[in-house]
Amino acid sequence: FATASDLIAVDDLDEILSRITARAALEVRATRYLLAVRVNADGQLHCHHKGFEEGVEEYVEELLGRDPSEHPESWLVVPVRSHRREYGRLLALREPGQSFYPQERAVFEVYGRYAASALDSASALVEAKERGDQANALLSLARALAAAGTSNEIARRLADAVPLVVDCDRVGDR
């Protein structure tokens, strides 16, 4: 219950990812931990780790590039997956030749689902904020167009509002 409440109590995405990684270290004893997730299905890969000095990129490639059953026994890999979607994977890593008990796997799998639930909430908040920003931009555009009198004025106001609505870098009014 402490784990669930700790993960759900935060709204900031980076803080949630950091807490997931830190909490993983409390759930299963290992020397290193790695979380690699995409909050949006086509979005940026977010990686948080604990216990790595270097070489994290290689571990991320291995973690995401292989089927979890193909990893060595010293790797405990679980999906970070909810009923909504799969976000990525979570890794607990021991020294070569060491392995994990089935009970540790079961606990870590439950933890992966907890982490996914926290990411479900975080991604829903991010999505709601984006939609709210778009709705505000469209309302501002409607107000600006309603107050415009000439074609040139409408074009200028439209050009000013478009970047807020469609998330672009430049717009021309000619």
Short mmCIF file of C-alpha atoms in Angstrom, two decimals:
data_model
loop_
_atom_site.label_atom_id
_atom_site.label_comp_id
_atom_site.label_asym_id
_atom_site.label_seq_id
_atom_site.Cartn_x
_atom_site.Cartn_y
_atom_site.Cartn_z
CA PHE A 1 0.00 0.00 0.00
CA ALA A 2 2.89 2.35 0.74
CA THR A 3 4.29 1.72 -2.74
CA ALA A 4 0.97 2.38 -4.45
CA SER A 5 0.30 5.56 -2.49
CA ASP A 6 3.86 6.80 -3.07
CA LEU A 7 3.54 6.38 -6.84
CA ILE A 8 0.02 7.79 -7.13
CA ALA A 9 0.71 10.83 -4.92
CA VAL A 10 2.85 12.62 -7.54
CA ASP A 11 1.74 14.53 -10.64
CA ASP A 12 5.16 15.34 -12.13
CA LEU A 13 6.24 12.79 -14.74
CA ASP A 14 9.98 12.94 -14.00
CA GLU A 15 9.29 12.54 -10.29
CA ILE A 16 7.05 9.53 -10.96
CA LEU A 17 9.74 7.87 -13.10
CA SER A 18 12.37 8.59 -10.46
CA ARG A 19 10.17 7.12 -7.72
CA ILE A 20 9.43 4.02 -9.77
CA THR A 21 13.16 3.34 -10.10
CA ALA A 22 13.85 4.09 -6.43
CA ARG A 23 10.95 1.91 -5.29
CA ALA A 24 12.12 -0.95 -7.51
CA ALA A 25 15.27 -1.05 -5.36
CA LEU A 26 13.09 -1.59 -2.29
CA GLU A 27 11.03 -4.34 -3.88
CA VAL A 28 13.82 -6.63 -5.12
CA ARG A 29 17.46 -6.74 -4.04
CA ALA A 30 19.84 -6.24 -6.93
CA THR A 31 22.93 -4.18 -7.77
CA ARG A 32 21.41 -2.10 -10.58
CA TYR A 33 17.99 -1.03 -11.79
CA LEU A 34 16.81 0.39 -15.08
CA LEU A 35 13.43 1.73 -16.17
CA ALA A 36 12.85 2.38 -19.88
CA VAL A 37 9.37 3.61 -20.85
CA ARG A 38 7.49 5.66 -23.40
CA VAL A 39 4.71 7.63 -21.74
CA ASN A 40 3.14 8.31 -25.15
CA ALA A 41 3.07 5.38 -27.57
CA ASP A 42 5.02 7.33 -30.18
CA GLY A 43 6.79 9.61 -27.74
CA GLN A 44 10.25 10.01 -26.34
CA LEU A 45 11.93 7.14 -24.48
CA HIS A 46 12.39 8.00 -20.80
CA CYS A 47 15.11 6.14 -18.91
CA HIS A 48 15.83 6.24 -15.21
CA HIS A 49 18.44 4.09 -13.53
CA LYS A 50 20.10 3.36 -10.23
CA GLY A 51 23.49 1.74 -9.65
CA PHE A 52 24.89 2.26 -13.17
CA GLU A 53 28.18 4.11 -13.55
CA GLU A 54 28.25 3.91 -17.37
CA GLY A 55 26.96 1.87 -20.29
CA VAL A 56 23.29 2.54 -19.65
CA GLU A 57 22.56 2.95 -23.37
CA GLU A 58 23.76 -0.59 -24.13
CA TYR A 59 21.56 -2.00 -21.38
CA VAL A 60 18.57 -0.05 -22.70
CA GLU A 61 19.10 -1.54 -26.16
CA GLU A 62 19.37 -5.06 -24.70
CA LEU A 63 16.39 -4.52 -22.42
CA LEU A 64 14.07 -3.35 -25.18
CA GLY A 65 15.57 -5.30 -28.07
CA ARG A 66 15.17 -8.83 -26.71
CA ASP A 67 12.31 -10.96 -25.57
CA PRO A 68 12.35 -10.95 -21.73
CA SER A 69 12.75 -14.74 -21.66
CA GLU A 70 16.05 -14.45 -23.58
CA HIS A 71 17.85 -12.40 -20.92
CA PRO A 72 20.42 -14.04 -18.61
CA GLU A 73 19.30 -15.37 -15.21
CA SER A 74 20.98 -12.40 -13.56
CA TRP A 75 18.42 -10.12 -15.24
CA LEU A 76 14.92 -9.78 -13.85
CA VAL A 77 12.89 -8.09 -16.60
CA VAL A 78 9.21 -7.27 -16.26
CA PRO A 79 6.88 -5.30 -18.49
CA VAL A 80 5.52 -1.99 -17.29
CA ARG A 81 2.04 -2.70 -18.61
CA SER A 82 -1.50 -1.79 -17.61
CA HIS A 83 -4.88 -2.64 -19.10
CA ARG A 84 -4.52 0.53 -21.25
CA ARG A 85 -1.10 -0.11 -22.81
CA GLU A 86 2.47 -1.27 -22.43
CA TYR A 87 4.91 1.50 -21.51
CA GLY A 88 8.21 -0.34 -21.53
CA ARG A 89 10.26 -2.51 -19.21
CA LEU A 90 11.80 -2.54 -15.79
CA LEU A 91 15.08 -4.33 -15.03
CA ALA A 92 16.70 -5.49 -11.82
CA LEU A 93 20.23 -6.69 -12.44
CA ARG A 94 22.47 -8.91 -10.33
CA GLU A 95 26.04 -10.02 -10.90
CA PRO A 96 26.60 -12.67 -13.60
CA GLY A 97 25.89 -16.16 -12.27
CA GLN A 98 23.36 -14.92 -9.71
CA SER A 99 19.64 -15.43 -10.26
CA PHE A 100 16.29 -14.39 -8.84
CA TYR A 101 13.75 -16.48 -6.91
CA PRO A 102 10.27 -17.02 -8.39
CA GLN A 103 8.81 -15.03 -5.48
CA GLU A 104 10.98 -12.06 -6.41
CA ARG A 105 9.73 -12.27 -10.00
CA ALA A 106 6.11 -12.33 -8.80
CA VAL A 107 6.66 -9.26 -6.58
CA PHE A 108 8.48 -7.42 -9.36
CA GLU A 109 5.68 -8.18 -11.85
CA VAL A 110 3.12 -6.72 -9.44
CA TYR A 111 5.38 -3.71 -9.03
CA GLY A 112 5.56 -3.31 -12.83
CA ARG A 113 1.76 -3.12 -12.88
CA TYR A 114 1.79 -0.54 -10.06
CA ALA A 115 4.26 1.51 -12.07
CA ALA A 116 2.04 1.25 -15.17
CA SER A 117 -0.96 2.46 -13.16
CA ALA A 118 1.02 5.48 -12.04
CA LEU A 119 2.02 6.15 -15.65
CA ASP A 120 -1.63 5.78 -16.73
CA SER A 121 -2.53 8.58 -14.34
CA ALA A 122 0.42 10.74 -15.36
CA SER A 123 -0.23 10.30 -19.07
CA ALA A 124 -3.92 11.10 -18.58
CA LEU A 125 -2.97 14.33 -16.81
CA VAL A 126 -0.51 15.27 -19.56
CA GLU A 127 -3.13 14.52 -22.21
CA ALA A 128 -5.80 16.53 -20.38
CA LYS A 129 -3.43 19.49 -20.05
CA GLU A 130 -2.59 19.35 -23.77
CA ARG A 131 -6.28 19.23 -24.68
CA GLY A 132 -7.01 22.11 -22.31
CA ASP A 133 -4.23 24.17 -23.89
CA GLN A 134 -5.60 23.42 -27.38
CA ALA A 135 -9.13 24.33 -26.31
CA ASN A 136 -7.90 27.64 -24.86
CA ALA A 137 -5.95 28.36 -28.05
CA LEU A 138 -9.02 27.65 -30.20
CA LEU A 139 -11.17 29.87 -27.99
CA SER A 140 -8.60 32.67 -28.28
CA LEU A 141 -8.55 32.19 -32.04
CA ALA A 142 -12.33 32.36 -32.26
CA ARG A 143 -12.37 35.57 -30.21
CA ALA A 144 -9.59 37.12 -32.30
CA LEU A 145 -11.34 36.26 -35.58
CA ALA A 146 -14.65 37.60 -34.30
CA ALA A 147 -13.03 40.95 -33.52
CA ALA A 148 -11.16 41.19 -36.83
CA GLY A 149 -12.57 43.53 -39.45
CA THR A 150 -10.51 43.16 -42.61
CA SER A 151 -9.11 40.19 -44.52
CA ASN A 152 -5.55 41.24 -43.66
CA GLU A 153 -6.44 41.52 -40.00
CA ILE A 154 -8.06 38.03 -40.06
CA ALA A 155 -4.94 36.59 -41.75
CA ARG A 156 -2.64 38.21 -39.18
CA ARG A 157 -4.69 37.00 -36.22
CA LEU A 158 -4.96 33.53 -37.70
CA ALA A 159 -1.19 33.43 -38.23
CA ASP A 160 -0.66 34.52 -34.61
CA ALA A 161 -2.97 31.80 -33.26
CA VAL A 162 -2.02 28.81 -35.44
CA PRO A 163 1.26 27.99 -33.61
CA LEU A 164 -0.68 27.63 -30.37
CA VAL A 165 -3.23 25.30 -31.93
CA VAL A 166 -1.05 23.03 -34.08
CA ASP A 167 2.28 23.25 -32.22
CA CYS A 168 4.44 24.54 -35.08
CA ASP A 169 7.47 26.78 -35.18
CA ARG A 170 6.54 29.31 -37.89
CA VAL A 171 3.49 30.62 -39.70
CA GLY A 172 3.25 33.13 -42.52
CA ASP A 173 0.36 35.51 -43.08
CA ARG A 174 0.85 36.20 -46.78
#
